[in-house]
Amino acid sequence: MSQERTPYWWAFLKHPLNQSVVMGLVAGALALSVPWGSDGLGLGLLALAAVELVGLATVPALAPFRAWVDKRDRSRAREARRQSLHTEVLSHGGSPHLRSYEQMAARVVSLYRTASDRTSGLTEREVEQLDDIGVDYLRMCLSDAVLKGSKAVQLSPQVEYKLRDIENRLAAGGLPRDEELQLRQAKADYDEAIARQKRMASRRSALDATLVSMPVRLEELYQMVMTAPRGGNLSQMLEESVSKLRLAEEAVADIEGTLGDASAGVIPIHSKASARDQRRTVGQRV
């Protein structure tokens, strides 16, 4: 789901300050109508229209105003994803990593407060990226909950025994053509099933490792900022965190593909691309 963007002109009209100006001018027009009647009212409304036209022509084009609108849209989209993912995780029995997510979310809130201090070397856009990482961590918690709640297919030792039997029969030769083709197809199916299970196990291990390492990485970054708000190589650590997350997203994508239709309706595949695009386009609309 792509992020819905508020038109800048509409954001200007709905801005609390602009609405206060409109209400003030309307009140002024009503006040003018008392001594001068409809002429005073018309003059006040004409002034209101002129102010609004000038505002529509200038304010939506201002870079600070556009930055404010973009930031608000990102925040709303992020919160909507956060609430949806959290609900889904709970509906699938929860995840033991939810506590780590809550700790990460608390750290991000604290970093937002730190970024609001102009003496800090931390910017709000950098904290936004960390906030996006936290939401994607919550999506990984959802994948973890789905995996724990689903009955994973475990290949029995008989599969390898049957595979060796097929290989021995093919090696012996002397089989009718139809039977040989069937055995080769069966061998290919068994090989693919074993390979898929091995990939699934390795990807699951990668997911588990990321669910453990990401909170530690964020905690390290948080401690660095708190101890030296003006120093530290925050940009490099942030880049490493985002790179780590992208590797984890590949692991999650592989897991979701292996789960197939059982999880396709639960874990929104499109959220991976939207999250990456959102991190890449932070501030590009200014």
GROMACS .gro file of C-alpha atoms in nm:
model
  286
    1MET     CA    1   0.000   0.000   0.000
    2SER     CA    2   0.151   0.330  -0.111
    3GLN     CA    3   0.153   0.619   0.129
    4GLU     CA    4  -0.136   0.859   0.071
    5ARG     CA    5  -0.010   1.213   0.029
    6THR     CA    6  -0.212   1.513   0.133
    7PRO     CA    7  -0.227   1.784  -0.136
    8TYR     CA    8  -0.036   2.086  -0.014
    9TRP     CA    9  -0.320   2.326  -0.096
   10TRP     CA   10  -0.562   2.113   0.106
   11ALA     CA   11  -0.319   2.097   0.397
   12PHE     CA   12  -0.302   2.477   0.391
   13LEU     CA   13  -0.680   2.511   0.400
   14LYS     CA   14  -0.707   2.263   0.690
   15HIS     CA   15  -0.415   2.408   0.886
   16PRO     CA   16  -0.528   2.527   1.233
   17LEU     CA   17  -0.362   2.866   1.185
   18ASN     CA   18  -0.540   2.924   0.855
   19GLN     CA   19  -0.872   2.818   1.005
   20SER     CA   20  -0.816   3.065   1.290
   21VAL     CA   21  -0.754   3.340   1.033
   22VAL     CA   22  -1.072   3.245   0.846
   23MET     CA   23  -1.278   3.250   1.164
   24GLY     CA   24  -1.129   3.586   1.261
   25LEU     CA   25  -1.206   3.741   0.922
   26VAL     CA   26  -1.559   3.599   0.924
   27ALA     CA   27  -1.613   3.747   1.269
   28GLY     CA   28  -1.476   4.076   1.141
   29ALA     CA   29  -1.711   4.067   0.843
   30LEU     CA   30  -2.006   4.007   1.075
   31ALA     CA   31  -1.891   4.293   1.295
   32LEU     CA   32  -1.873   4.525   0.992
   33SER     CA   33  -2.225   4.426   0.891
   34VAL     CA   34  -2.365   4.582   1.209
   35PRO     CA   35  -2.292   4.946   1.124
   36TRP     CA   36  -2.274   4.915   0.742
   37GLY     CA   37  -2.507   4.626   0.670
   38SER     CA   38  -2.449   4.416   0.361
   39ASP     CA   39  -2.177   4.647   0.234
   40GLY     CA   40  -1.970   4.586   0.544
   41LEU     CA   41  -2.034   4.213   0.526
   42GLY     CA   42  -1.935   4.204   0.159
   43LEU     CA   43  -1.618   4.398   0.229
   44GLY     CA   44  -1.520   4.157   0.505
   45LEU     CA   45  -1.586   3.853   0.287
   46LEU     CA   46  -1.389   4.012   0.005
   47ALA     CA   47  -1.094   4.055   0.240
   48LEU     CA   48  -1.129   3.691   0.344
   49ALA     CA   49  -1.123   3.574  -0.019
   50ALA     CA   50  -0.819   3.790  -0.095
   51VAL     CA   51  -0.625   3.656   0.206
   52GLU     CA   52  -0.708   3.296   0.117
   53LEU     CA   53  -0.610   3.341  -0.247
   54VAL     CA   54  -0.277   3.492  -0.150
   55GLY     CA   55  -0.222   3.212   0.098
   56LEU     CA   56  -0.305   2.941  -0.157
   57ALA     CA   57  -0.067   3.103  -0.406
   58THR     CA   58   0.229   3.123  -0.169
   59VAL     CA   59   0.214   2.898   0.138
   60PRO     CA   60   0.183   2.553  -0.033
   61ALA     CA   61   0.496   2.631  -0.234
   62LEU     CA   62   0.707   2.707   0.073
   63ALA     CA   63   0.967   2.441   0.151
   64PRO     CA   64   0.914   2.448   0.531
   65PHE     CA   65   0.539   2.404   0.487
   66ARG     CA   66   0.587   2.112   0.248
   67ALA     CA   67   0.832   1.952   0.489
   68TRP     CA   68   0.574   1.982   0.766
   69VAL     CA   69   0.303   1.820   0.552
   70ASP     CA   70   0.535   1.540   0.440
   71LYS     CA   71   0.643   1.466   0.795
   72ARG     CA   72   0.282   1.452   0.913
   73ASP     CA   73   0.187   1.215   0.629
   74ARG     CA   74   0.479   0.986   0.706
   75SER     CA   75   0.389   0.983   1.073
   76ARG     CA   76   0.026   0.896   1.003
   77ALA     CA   77   0.118   0.617   0.760
   78ARG     CA   78   0.373   0.479   1.007
   79GLU     CA   79   0.125   0.475   1.294
   80ALA     CA   80  -0.139   0.305   1.079
   81ARG     CA   81   0.107   0.029   0.987
   82ARG     CA   82   0.218  -0.001   1.347
   83GLN     CA   83  -0.135  -0.048   1.478
   84SER     CA   84  -0.227  -0.295   1.204
   85LEU     CA   85   0.085  -0.508   1.254
   86HIS     CA   86   0.052  -0.510   1.632
   87THR     CA   87  -0.308  -0.628   1.605
   88GLU     CA   88  -0.206  -0.904   1.364
   89VAL     CA   89   0.076  -1.022   1.591
   90LEU     CA   90  -0.161  -1.052   1.885
   91SER     CA   91  -0.421  -1.231   1.672
   92HIS     CA   92  -0.162  -1.500   1.593
   93GLY     CA   93  -0.074  -1.565   1.953
   94GLY     CA   94   0.190  -1.297   1.994
   95SER     CA   95   0.567  -1.320   1.972
   96PRO     CA   96   0.828  -1.339   2.248
   97HIS     CA   97   1.006  -1.053   2.073
   98LEU     CA   98   0.721  -0.808   2.131
   99ARG     CA   99   0.883  -0.698   2.455
  100SER     CA  100   1.199  -0.611   2.263
  101TYR     CA  101   0.989  -0.412   2.018
  102GLU     CA  102   0.825  -0.217   2.299
  103GLN     CA  103   1.170  -0.135   2.436
  104MET     CA  104   1.281  -0.018   2.091
  105ALA     CA  105   0.970   0.198   2.056
  106ALA     CA  106   1.040   0.360   2.393
  107ARG     CA  107   1.397   0.435   2.288
  108VAL     CA  108   1.277   0.595   1.965
  109VAL     CA  109   1.037   0.819   2.155
  110SER     CA  110   1.328   0.928   2.375
  111LEU     CA  111   1.542   0.994   2.066
  112TYR     CA  112   1.268   1.213   1.918
  113ARG     CA  113   1.288   1.428   2.231
  114THR     CA  114   1.665   1.442   2.199
  115ALA     CA  115   1.645   1.540   1.830
  116SER     CA  116   1.418   1.831   1.919
  117ASP     CA  117   1.712   1.980   2.111
  118ARG     CA  118   1.903   2.197   1.864
  119THR     CA  119   2.231   2.132   2.047
  120SER     CA  120   2.207   1.761   1.963
  121GLY     CA  121   2.381   1.615   1.659
  122LEU     CA  122   2.078   1.394   1.601
  123THR     CA  123   1.820   1.497   1.341
  124GLU     CA  124   1.451   1.413   1.334
  125ARG     CA  125   1.488   1.250   0.993
  126GLU     CA  126   1.744   1.009   1.134
  127VAL     CA  127   1.507   0.923   1.416
  128GLU     CA  128   1.230   0.873   1.160
  129GLN     CA  129   1.445   0.613   0.989
  130LEU     CA  130   1.494   0.438   1.321
  131ASP     CA  131   1.119   0.455   1.377
  132ASP     CA  132   1.066   0.290   1.036
  133ILE     CA  133   1.311   0.019   1.138
  134GLY     CA  134   1.107  -0.036   1.452
  135VAL     CA  135   0.789  -0.082   1.249
  136ASP     CA  136   0.964  -0.329   1.020
  137TYR     CA  137   1.091  -0.511   1.328
  138LEU     CA  138   0.726  -0.542   1.432
  139ARG     CA  139   0.651  -0.694   1.091
  140MET     CA  140   0.925  -0.948   1.154
  141CYS     CA  141   0.756  -1.023   1.486
  142LEU     CA  142   0.444  -1.098   1.284
  143SER     CA  143   0.638  -1.341   1.066
  144ASP     CA  144   0.774  -1.501   1.381
  145ALA     CA  145   0.423  -1.534   1.526
  146VAL     CA  146   0.289  -1.688   1.205
  147LEU     CA  147   0.574  -1.939   1.192
  148LYS     CA  148   0.528  -2.038   1.554
  149GLY     CA  149   0.154  -2.073   1.508
  150SER     CA  150   0.173  -2.278   1.188
  151LYS     CA  151   0.245  -2.646   1.173
  152ALA     CA  152   0.571  -2.666   0.986
  153VAL     CA  153   0.613  -2.966   0.759
  154GLN     CA  154   0.901  -3.179   0.882
  155LEU     CA  155   1.045  -3.432   0.641
  156SER     CA  156   1.066  -3.773   0.800
  157PRO     CA  157   1.377  -3.996   0.775
  158GLN     CA  158   1.173  -4.211   0.537
  159VAL     CA  159   1.205  -3.941   0.273
  160GLU     CA  160   1.582  -3.976   0.257
  161TYR     CA  161   1.545  -4.355   0.263
  162LYS     CA  162   1.302  -4.340  -0.032
  163LEU     CA  163   1.534  -4.102  -0.214
  164ARG     CA  164   1.828  -4.339  -0.175
  165ASP     CA  165   1.609  -4.627  -0.293
  166ILE     CA  166   1.513  -4.433  -0.608
  167GLU     CA  167   1.877  -4.345  -0.674
  168ASN     CA  168   1.979  -4.710  -0.638
  169ARG     CA  169   1.706  -4.823  -0.878
  170LEU     CA  170   1.806  -4.562  -1.132
  171ALA     CA  171   2.171  -4.656  -1.097
  172ALA     CA  172   2.091  -5.025  -1.152
  173GLY     CA  173   1.930  -4.943  -1.485
  174GLY     CA  174   1.723  -5.179  -1.700
  175LEU     CA  175   1.399  -4.997  -1.622
  176PRO     CA  176   1.118  -4.936  -1.870
  177ARG     CA  177   1.123  -4.585  -2.007
  178ASP     CA  178   0.796  -4.480  -1.839
  179GLU     CA  179   0.906  -4.611  -1.500
  180GLU     CA  180   1.245  -4.443  -1.532
  181LEU     CA  181   1.081  -4.109  -1.613
  182GLN     CA  182   0.851  -4.143  -1.312
  183LEU     CA  183   1.142  -4.226  -1.083
  184ARG     CA  184   1.346  -3.932  -1.210
  185GLN     CA  185   1.050  -3.701  -1.149
  186ALA     CA  186   1.007  -3.842  -0.799
  187LYS     CA  187   1.378  -3.793  -0.732
  188ALA     CA  188   1.357  -3.432  -0.847
  189ASP     CA  189   1.058  -3.370  -0.619
  190TYR     CA  190   1.235  -3.522  -0.318
  191ASP     CA  191   1.551  -3.322  -0.390
  192GLU     CA  192   1.351  -3.001  -0.415
  193ALA     CA  193   1.163  -3.071  -0.090
  194ILE     CA  194   1.486  -3.137   0.100
  195ALA     CA  195   1.652  -2.828  -0.045
  196ARG     CA  196   1.352  -2.612   0.042
  197GLN     CA  197   1.347  -2.734   0.400
  198LYS     CA  198   1.719  -2.658   0.439
  199ARG     CA  199   1.668  -2.310   0.298
  200MET     CA  200   1.371  -2.260   0.525
  201ALA     CA  201   1.575  -2.359   0.830
  202SER     CA  202   1.861  -2.125   0.738
  203ARG     CA  203   1.627  -1.834   0.667
  204ARG     CA  204   1.443  -1.894   0.991
  205SER     CA  205   1.777  -1.884   1.173
  206ALA     CA  206   1.855  -1.554   1.001
  207LEU     CA  207   1.519  -1.414   1.111
  208ASP     CA  208   1.573  -1.525   1.471
  209ALA     CA  209   1.922  -1.376   1.472
  210THR     CA  210   1.793  -1.043   1.342
  211LEU     CA  211   1.510  -1.033   1.595
  212VAL     CA  212   1.776  -1.066   1.865
  213SER     CA  213   2.041  -0.837   1.716
  214MET     CA  214   1.830  -0.539   1.605
  215PRO     CA  215   1.723  -0.434   1.958
  216VAL     CA  216   2.085  -0.464   2.071
  217ARG     CA  217   2.199  -0.248   1.780
  218LEU     CA  218   1.938   0.017   1.855
  219GLU     CA  219   2.025   0.011   2.224
  220GLU     CA  220   2.392   0.065   2.137
  221LEU     CA  221   2.301   0.360   1.919
  222TYR     CA  222   2.073   0.499   2.190
  223GLN     CA  223   2.342   0.481   2.456
  224MET     CA  224   2.588   0.650   2.222
  225VAL     CA  225   2.350   0.940   2.159
  226MET     CA  226   2.260   0.979   2.525
  227THR     CA  227   2.622   0.987   2.638
  228ALA     CA  228   2.746   1.213   2.358
  229PRO     CA  229   2.453   1.393   2.187
  230ARG     CA  230   2.688   1.606   1.979
  231GLY     CA  231   2.934   1.336   1.879
  232GLY     CA  232   2.951   0.981   1.757
  233ASN     CA  233   2.929   0.838   1.411
  234LEU     CA  234   2.552   0.817   1.409
  235SER     CA  235   2.513   0.821   1.030
  236GLN     CA  236   2.738   0.519   0.985
  237MET     CA  237   2.560   0.322   1.257
  238LEU     CA  238   2.223   0.412   1.106
  239GLU     CA  239   2.337   0.294   0.763
  240GLU     CA  240   2.457  -0.034   0.913
  241SER     CA  241   2.122  -0.080   1.088
  242VAL     CA  242   1.928  -0.022   0.766
  243SER     CA  243   2.155  -0.264   0.577
  244LYS     CA  244   2.101  -0.524   0.847
  245LEU     CA  245   1.727  -0.478   0.819
  246ARG     CA  246   1.730  -0.524   0.441
  247LEU     CA  247   1.912  -0.855   0.479
  248ALA     CA  248   1.650  -0.961   0.730
  249GLU     CA  249   1.373  -0.857   0.490
  250GLU     CA  250   1.515  -1.097   0.231
  251ALA     CA  251   1.501  -1.373   0.489
  252VAL     CA  252   1.141  -1.285   0.573
  253ALA     CA  253   1.049  -1.278   0.203
  254ASP     CA  254   1.188  -1.628   0.161
  255ILE     CA  255   0.999  -1.752   0.465
  256GLU     CA  256   0.675  -1.597   0.342
  257GLY     CA  257   0.725  -1.757   0.002
  258THR     CA  258   0.778  -2.095   0.164
  259LEU     CA  259   0.468  -2.059   0.376
  260GLY     CA  260   0.274  -1.989   0.058
  261ASP     CA  261  -0.093  -1.909   0.068
  262ALA     CA  262  -0.115  -1.988   0.438
  263SER     CA  263   0.059  -1.662   0.520
  264ALA     CA  264  -0.006  -1.460   0.207
  265GLY     CA  265  -0.324  -1.320   0.353
  266VAL     CA  266  -0.162  -1.246   0.685
  267ILE     CA  267   0.172  -1.080   0.616
  268PRO     CA  268   0.143  -0.796   0.364
  269ILE     CA  269   0.424  -0.858   0.118
  270HIS     CA  270   0.393  -0.506  -0.020
  271SER     CA  271   0.493  -0.358   0.315
  272LYS     CA  272   0.856  -0.454   0.253
  273ALA     CA  273   0.883  -0.240  -0.057
  274SER     CA  274   0.688   0.047   0.092
  275ALA     CA  275   0.910   0.051   0.400
  276ARG     CA  276   1.228   0.057   0.190
  277ASP     CA  277   1.087   0.327  -0.038
  278GLN     CA  278   0.982   0.531   0.263
  279ARG     CA  279   1.332   0.517   0.409
  280ARG     CA  280   1.489   0.613   0.075
  281THR     CA  281   1.248   0.900   0.011
  282VAL     CA  282   1.259   1.065   0.352
  283GLY     CA  283   1.281   1.434   0.278
  284GLN     CA  284   1.278   1.404  -0.100
  285ARG     CA  285   0.947   1.591  -0.137
  286VAL     CA  286   1.082   1.903   0.035
   0.00000   0.00000   0.00000
